[in-house]
């Protein structure tokens, strides 16, 4: 295996990549509409229509990921709602196996998430993932959503890394597009971000059907590099 300094930085998204997106789907698509109905004394159908309109308006913006924004927008304490049901937060299958392998083999590991800072903190505490990572950043603290190149520019300024020696894994294609525009070459998506939904059939990026598939990919790359180094030794 290459030396630590030569190993690629592995950057993970959180929700839908390391964590099962079924939790977030439950909060935003099932529970919040019910709470909104009670708060505003409307029908569930009206609630879903209103929330869907809000979602469409703010999707892929920093506001979309902000608990404070949604609390002010819908009149329901969204962060409290998430924490109330934090027991439903779940790691995706193979998450710990992959992270343990990467840690044991001294790969630099980062989390780059669009989750706001408060949401990030309670999920890290609930899942026990914090100690695996060298760098953990929220788009809220960088001032740009991951969909945009500015996020990656600020991230590199604050935490220098080599985009050509980096893997980024995310379940959202628009986010991967932003990372590609910035210059990250090794990009992977997730075939089944939510255990409550069917696996995807197509994507413009290679998909990991299991998180542990990344181990095979990294070992193959390390073997190729070792063989190339021996040729010039």
mmCIF file of C-alpha atoms in Angstrom:
data_model
loop_
_atom_site.group_PDB
_atom_site.id
_atom_site.type_symbol
_atom_site.label_atom_id
_atom_site.label_comp_id
_atom_site.label_asym_id
_atom_site.label_seq_id
_atom_site.Cartn_x
_atom_site.Cartn_y
_atom_site.Cartn_z
ATOM 1 C CA UNK A 1 0.000 0.000 0.000
ATOM 2 C CA UNK A 2 1.230 3.569 -0.591
ATOM 3 C CA UNK A 3 2.534 5.716 2.228
ATOM 4 C CA UNK A 4 0.013 7.826 4.194
ATOM 5 C CA UNK A 5 1.011 11.003 2.372
ATOM 6 C CA UNK A 6 0.346 9.312 -0.981
ATOM 7 C CA UNK A 7 -3.022 7.902 -0.071
ATOM 8 C CA UNK A 8 -6.069 9.628 -1.483
ATOM 9 C CA UNK A 9 -8.304 11.703 0.734
ATOM 10 C CA UNK A 10 -11.693 10.000 1.063
ATOM 11 C CA UNK A 11 -14.534 12.520 1.375
ATOM 12 C CA UNK A 12 -17.987 11.264 2.294
ATOM 13 C CA UNK A 13 -21.390 12.845 2.200
ATOM 14 C CA UNK A 14 -23.426 11.950 5.293
ATOM 15 C CA UNK A 15 -27.180 11.551 4.660
ATOM 16 C CA UNK A 16 -27.897 8.938 2.019
ATOM 17 C CA UNK A 17 -24.248 7.918 1.864
ATOM 18 C CA UNK A 18 -23.058 6.931 5.333
ATOM 19 C CA UNK A 19 -26.528 7.211 6.888
ATOM 20 C CA UNK A 20 -29.802 5.741 5.674
ATOM 21 C CA UNK A 21 -31.825 8.442 3.922
ATOM 22 C CA UNK A 22 -35.027 6.750 5.129
ATOM 23 C CA UNK A 23 -34.789 8.836 8.312
ATOM 24 C CA UNK A 24 -34.776 12.149 6.447
ATOM 25 C CA UNK A 25 -37.557 10.988 4.137
ATOM 26 C CA UNK A 26 -39.625 10.139 7.208
ATOM 27 C CA UNK A 27 -39.023 13.540 8.830
ATOM 28 C CA UNK A 28 -39.670 15.705 5.788
ATOM 29 C CA UNK A 29 -42.217 13.711 3.803
ATOM 30 C CA UNK A 30 -44.238 11.986 6.513
ATOM 31 C CA UNK A 31 -43.879 13.589 9.939
ATOM 32 C CA UNK A 32 -43.566 17.291 9.059
ATOM 33 C CA UNK A 33 -46.738 17.326 6.913
ATOM 34 C CA UNK A 34 -48.674 15.900 9.872
ATOM 35 C CA UNK A 35 -47.242 18.481 12.278
ATOM 36 C CA UNK A 36 -47.874 21.270 9.780
ATOM 37 C CA UNK A 37 -51.501 20.147 9.511
ATOM 38 C CA UNK A 38 -51.948 20.437 13.281
ATOM 39 C CA UNK A 39 -50.107 23.745 13.499
ATOM 40 C CA UNK A 40 -52.059 25.428 10.705
ATOM 41 C CA UNK A 41 -55.386 23.582 11.017
ATOM 42 C CA UNK A 42 -55.462 22.448 7.407
ATOM 43 C CA UNK A 43 -55.940 19.105 5.702
ATOM 44 C CA UNK A 44 -53.034 16.725 5.195
ATOM 45 C CA UNK A 45 -53.407 17.161 1.449
ATOM 46 C CA UNK A 46 -53.137 20.947 1.787
ATOM 47 C CA UNK A 47 -50.143 20.525 4.065
ATOM 48 C CA UNK A 48 -48.308 18.303 1.587
ATOM 49 C CA UNK A 49 -49.067 20.651 -1.303
ATOM 50 C CA UNK A 50 -47.764 23.666 0.627
ATOM 51 C CA UNK A 51 -44.618 21.919 1.808
ATOM 52 C CA UNK A 52 -43.904 20.467 -1.616
ATOM 53 C CA UNK A 53 -44.128 23.967 -3.079
ATOM 54 C CA UNK A 54 -41.660 25.206 -0.446
ATOM 55 C CA UNK A 55 -39.329 22.280 -1.146
ATOM 56 C CA UNK A 56 -39.336 22.944 -4.889
ATOM 57 C CA UNK A 57 -38.665 26.639 -4.362
ATOM 58 C CA UNK A 58 -35.622 26.181 -2.131
ATOM 59 C CA UNK A 59 -34.148 22.861 -3.272
ATOM 60 C CA UNK A 60 -30.335 22.860 -3.668
ATOM 61 C CA UNK A 61 -29.888 26.131 -1.771
ATOM 62 C CA UNK A 62 -28.422 26.713 1.688
ATOM 63 C CA UNK A 63 -31.940 27.475 2.932
ATOM 64 C CA UNK A 64 -33.037 23.978 1.939
ATOM 65 C CA UNK A 65 -30.615 22.506 4.479
ATOM 66 C CA UNK A 66 -31.266 24.989 7.314
ATOM 67 C CA UNK A 67 -33.360 23.932 10.308
ATOM 68 C CA UNK A 68 -33.689 27.568 11.371
ATOM 69 C CA UNK A 69 -35.028 28.565 7.967
ATOM 70 C CA UNK A 70 -37.638 25.805 7.878
ATOM 71 C CA UNK A 71 -38.729 26.527 11.446
ATOM 72 C CA UNK A 72 -39.420 30.149 10.498
ATOM 73 C CA UNK A 73 -40.991 29.130 7.194
ATOM 74 C CA UNK A 74 -43.447 26.479 8.398
ATOM 75 C CA UNK A 75 -43.993 27.386 12.051
ATOM 76 C CA UNK A 76 -42.778 24.009 13.320
ATOM 77 C CA UNK A 77 -39.511 23.531 15.233
ATOM 78 C CA UNK A 78 -37.838 21.328 12.648
ATOM 79 C CA UNK A 79 -34.664 20.679 14.647
ATOM 80 C CA UNK A 80 -36.688 19.606 17.686
ATOM 81 C CA UNK A 81 -38.705 17.342 15.403
ATOM 82 C CA UNK A 82 -35.541 15.662 14.147
ATOM 83 C CA UNK A 83 -34.068 15.229 17.619
ATOM 84 C CA UNK A 84 -37.384 13.864 18.915
ATOM 85 C CA UNK A 85 -36.997 10.989 16.459
ATOM 86 C CA UNK A 86 -33.203 10.707 16.508
ATOM 87 C CA UNK A 87 -33.506 7.039 17.446
ATOM 88 C CA UNK A 88 -34.513 6.434 13.825
ATOM 89 C CA UNK A 89 -31.154 7.687 12.518
ATOM 90 C CA UNK A 90 -29.364 4.624 11.151
ATOM 91 C CA UNK A 91 -26.023 3.889 9.544
ATOM 92 C CA UNK A 92 -26.155 2.291 6.107
ATOM 93 C CA UNK A 93 -25.085 -1.333 5.875
ATOM 94 C CA UNK A 94 -21.320 -1.690 5.670
ATOM 95 C CA UNK A 95 -20.673 1.811 7.025
ATOM 96 C CA UNK A 96 -18.620 0.803 10.061
ATOM 97 C CA UNK A 97 -16.850 -1.976 8.182
ATOM 98 C CA UNK A 98 -15.688 0.510 5.549
ATOM 99 C CA UNK A 99 -14.713 3.250 7.985
ATOM 100 C CA UNK A 100 -12.808 0.779 10.171
ATOM 101 C CA UNK A 101 -10.869 -0.465 7.151
ATOM 102 C CA UNK A 102 -9.983 3.074 6.081
ATOM 103 C CA UNK A 103 -8.908 4.063 9.589
ATOM 104 C CA UNK A 104 -6.800 0.923 10.044
ATOM 105 C CA UNK A 105 -5.057 1.636 6.738
ATOM 106 C CA UNK A 106 -4.469 5.323 7.525
ATOM 107 C CA UNK A 107 -6.588 6.867 4.803
ATOM 108 C CA UNK A 108 -7.449 10.546 5.453
ATOM 109 C CA UNK A 109 -11.236 10.606 5.960
ATOM 110 C CA UNK A 110 -13.501 13.625 5.765
ATOM 111 C CA UNK A 111 -17.226 14.339 5.971
ATOM 112 C CA UNK A 112 -18.547 17.114 3.743
ATOM 113 C CA UNK A 113 -22.276 17.500 4.309
ATOM 114 C CA UNK A 114 -25.040 19.905 3.412
ATOM 115 C CA UNK A 115 -26.700 19.172 6.755
ATOM 116 C CA UNK A 116 -26.720 22.298 8.893
ATOM 117 C CA UNK A 117 -24.356 22.428 11.853
ATOM 118 C CA UNK A 118 -26.983 21.565 14.472
ATOM 119 C CA UNK A 119 -28.299 18.621 12.485
ATOM 120 C CA UNK A 120 -24.770 17.401 11.836
ATOM 121 C CA UNK A 121 -23.874 17.478 15.518
ATOM 122 C CA UNK A 122 -26.799 15.435 16.809
ATOM 123 C CA UNK A 123 -26.369 12.834 14.061
ATOM 124 C CA UNK A 124 -22.667 12.464 14.832
ATOM 125 C CA UNK A 125 -23.488 11.965 18.505
ATOM 126 C CA UNK A 126 -26.297 9.516 17.766
ATOM 127 C CA UNK A 127 -24.234 7.379 15.382
ATOM 128 C CA UNK A 128 -20.808 7.586 17.023
ATOM 129 C CA UNK A 129 -19.128 8.427 13.705
ATOM 130 C CA UNK A 130 -17.186 11.497 14.809
ATOM 131 C CA UNK A 131 -13.958 9.757 15.846
ATOM 132 C CA UNK A 132 -13.441 8.164 12.446
ATOM 133 C CA UNK A 133 -12.904 11.485 10.669
ATOM 134 C CA UNK A 134 -10.036 13.949 10.369
ATOM 135 C CA UNK A 135 -12.178 16.776 8.950
ATOM 136 C CA UNK A 136 -15.938 17.344 9.321
ATOM 137 C CA UNK A 137 -17.549 20.317 7.583
ATOM 138 C CA UNK A 138 -21.088 21.597 7.056
ATOM 139 C CA UNK A 139 -22.039 23.734 4.080
ATOM 140 C CA UNK A 140 -23.674 26.101 6.565
ATOM 141 C CA UNK A 141 -20.285 26.992 8.039
ATOM 142 C CA UNK A 142 -18.649 27.386 4.600
ATOM 143 C CA UNK A 143 -21.442 29.575 3.255
ATOM 144 C CA UNK A 144 -22.152 27.577 0.099
ATOM 145 C CA UNK A 145 -24.040 24.375 -0.711
ATOM 146 C CA UNK A 146 -22.004 21.476 -2.076
ATOM 147 C CA UNK A 147 -23.773 21.775 -5.416
ATOM 148 C CA UNK A 148 -21.655 24.843 -6.185
ATOM 149 C CA UNK A 149 -17.945 25.124 -6.938
ATOM 150 C CA UNK A 150 -17.594 27.850 -4.283
ATOM 151 C CA UNK A 151 -18.132 25.229 -1.565
ATOM 152 C CA UNK A 152 -15.137 23.259 -2.792
ATOM 153 C CA UNK A 153 -12.992 26.339 -3.233
ATOM 154 C CA UNK A 154 -13.592 27.438 0.350
ATOM 155 C CA UNK A 155 -13.110 23.883 1.626
ATOM 156 C CA UNK A 156 -9.730 23.635 -0.083
ATOM 157 C CA UNK A 157 -8.691 27.010 1.329
ATOM 158 C CA UNK A 158 -9.551 25.928 4.865
ATOM 159 C CA UNK A 159 -8.467 22.278 4.547
ATOM 160 C CA UNK A 160 -5.989 21.890 1.663
ATOM 161 C CA UNK A 161 -6.297 18.700 -0.387
ATOM 162 C CA UNK A 162 -5.405 17.486 -3.857
ATOM 163 C CA UNK A 163 -8.529 17.047 -6.043
ATOM 164 C CA UNK A 164 -6.595 14.663 -8.307
ATOM 165 C CA UNK A 165 -5.820 12.396 -5.344
ATOM 166 C CA UNK A 166 -9.237 12.325 -3.763
ATOM 167 C CA UNK A 167 -12.395 10.216 -3.735
ATOM 168 C CA UNK A 168 -15.778 11.805 -3.134
ATOM 169 C CA UNK A 169 -18.885 9.723 -2.458
ATOM 170 C CA UNK A 170 -22.333 11.332 -2.479
ATOM 171 C CA UNK A 171 -25.889 10.217 -3.261
ATOM 172 C CA UNK A 172 -26.899 13.444 -5.077
ATOM 173 C CA UNK A 173 -25.958 13.896 -8.721
ATOM 174 C CA UNK A 174 -26.017 17.714 -8.628
ATOM 175 C CA UNK A 175 -23.537 17.631 -5.751
ATOM 176 C CA UNK A 176 -21.269 15.291 -7.700
ATOM 177 C CA UNK A 177 -21.529 17.673 -10.654
ATOM 178 C CA UNK A 178 -20.272 20.505 -8.438
ATOM 179 C CA UNK A 179 -17.343 18.414 -7.261
ATOM 180 C CA UNK A 180 -16.535 17.452 -10.854
ATOM 181 C CA UNK A 181 -16.539 21.106 -11.924
ATOM 182 C CA UNK A 182 -14.081 21.824 -9.124
ATOM 183 C CA UNK A 183 -11.748 19.101 -10.375
ATOM 184 C CA UNK A 184 -12.323 16.013 -8.233
ATOM 185 C CA UNK A 185 -11.851 13.056 -10.561
ATOM 186 C CA UNK A 186 -12.838 10.016 -8.524
ATOM 187 C CA UNK A 187 -16.586 10.418 -7.989
ATOM 188 C CA UNK A 188 -19.032 7.752 -6.841
ATOM 189 C CA UNK A 189 -22.743 7.744 -6.152
ATOM 190 C CA UNK A 190 -24.891 5.435 -3.997
ATOM 191 C CA UNK A 191 -27.222 2.916 -5.578
ATOM 192 C CA UNK A 192 -29.716 2.793 -2.704
ATOM 193 C CA UNK A 193 -29.524 5.884 -0.457
ATOM 194 C CA UNK A 194 -32.761 4.976 1.371
ATOM 195 C CA UNK A 195 -33.592 1.470 2.582
ATOM 196 C CA UNK A 196 -37.257 2.412 2.202
ATOM 197 C CA UNK A 197 -36.958 2.957 -1.561
ATOM 198 C CA UNK A 198 -35.875 0.797 -4.464
ATOM 199 C CA UNK A 199 -32.281 0.889 -5.663
ATOM 200 C CA UNK A 200 -31.519 3.223 -8.544
ATOM 201 C CA UNK A 201 -31.091 1.718 -11.968
ATOM 202 C CA UNK A 202 -29.131 4.489 -13.663
ATOM 203 C CA UNK A 203 -26.808 7.349 -12.765
ATOM 204 C CA UNK A 204 -24.248 9.473 -14.574
ATOM 205 C CA UNK A 205 -21.624 8.350 -12.051
ATOM 206 C CA UNK A 206 -20.503 4.868 -11.018
ATOM 207 C CA UNK A 207 -22.616 3.659 -8.110
ATOM 208 C CA UNK A 208 -21.631 1.717 -5.014
ATOM 209 C CA UNK A 209 -24.188 -1.022 -4.442
ATOM 210 C CA UNK A 210 -22.564 -1.552 -1.034
ATOM 211 C CA UNK A 211 -20.316 0.865 0.833
ATOM 212 C CA UNK A 212 -17.691 -1.857 1.178
ATOM 213 C CA UNK A 213 -17.338 -1.917 -2.629
ATOM 214 C CA UNK A 214 -15.040 1.056 -2.083
ATOM 215 C CA UNK A 215 -12.515 -1.223 -0.357
ATOM 216 C CA UNK A 216 -12.069 -3.248 -3.538
ATOM 217 C CA UNK A 217 -11.719 -0.072 -5.604
ATOM 218 C CA UNK A 218 -9.051 1.363 -3.310
ATOM 219 C CA UNK A 219 -7.103 -1.893 -3.083
ATOM 220 C CA UNK A 220 -7.103 -2.186 -6.867
ATOM 221 C CA UNK A 221 -5.810 1.384 -7.202
ATOM 222 C CA UNK A 222 -3.083 0.775 -4.596
ATOM 223 C CA UNK A 223 -1.968 -2.382 -6.399
ATOM 224 C CA UNK A 224 -1.787 -0.542 -9.714
ATOM 225 C CA UNK A 225 0.316 2.243 -8.176
ATOM 226 C CA UNK A 226 2.695 -0.256 -6.580
ATOM 227 C CA UNK A 227 3.181 -2.025 -9.915
ATOM 228 C CA UNK A 228 3.895 1.279 -11.647
ATOM 229 C CA UNK A 229 6.442 2.234 -8.975
ATOM 230 C CA UNK A 230 8.242 -1.110 -9.407
ATOM 231 C CA UNK A 231 8.616 -0.473 -13.143
ATOM 232 C CA UNK A 232 10.622 2.675 -12.428
ATOM 233 C CA UNK A 233 12.493 1.387 -9.374
#
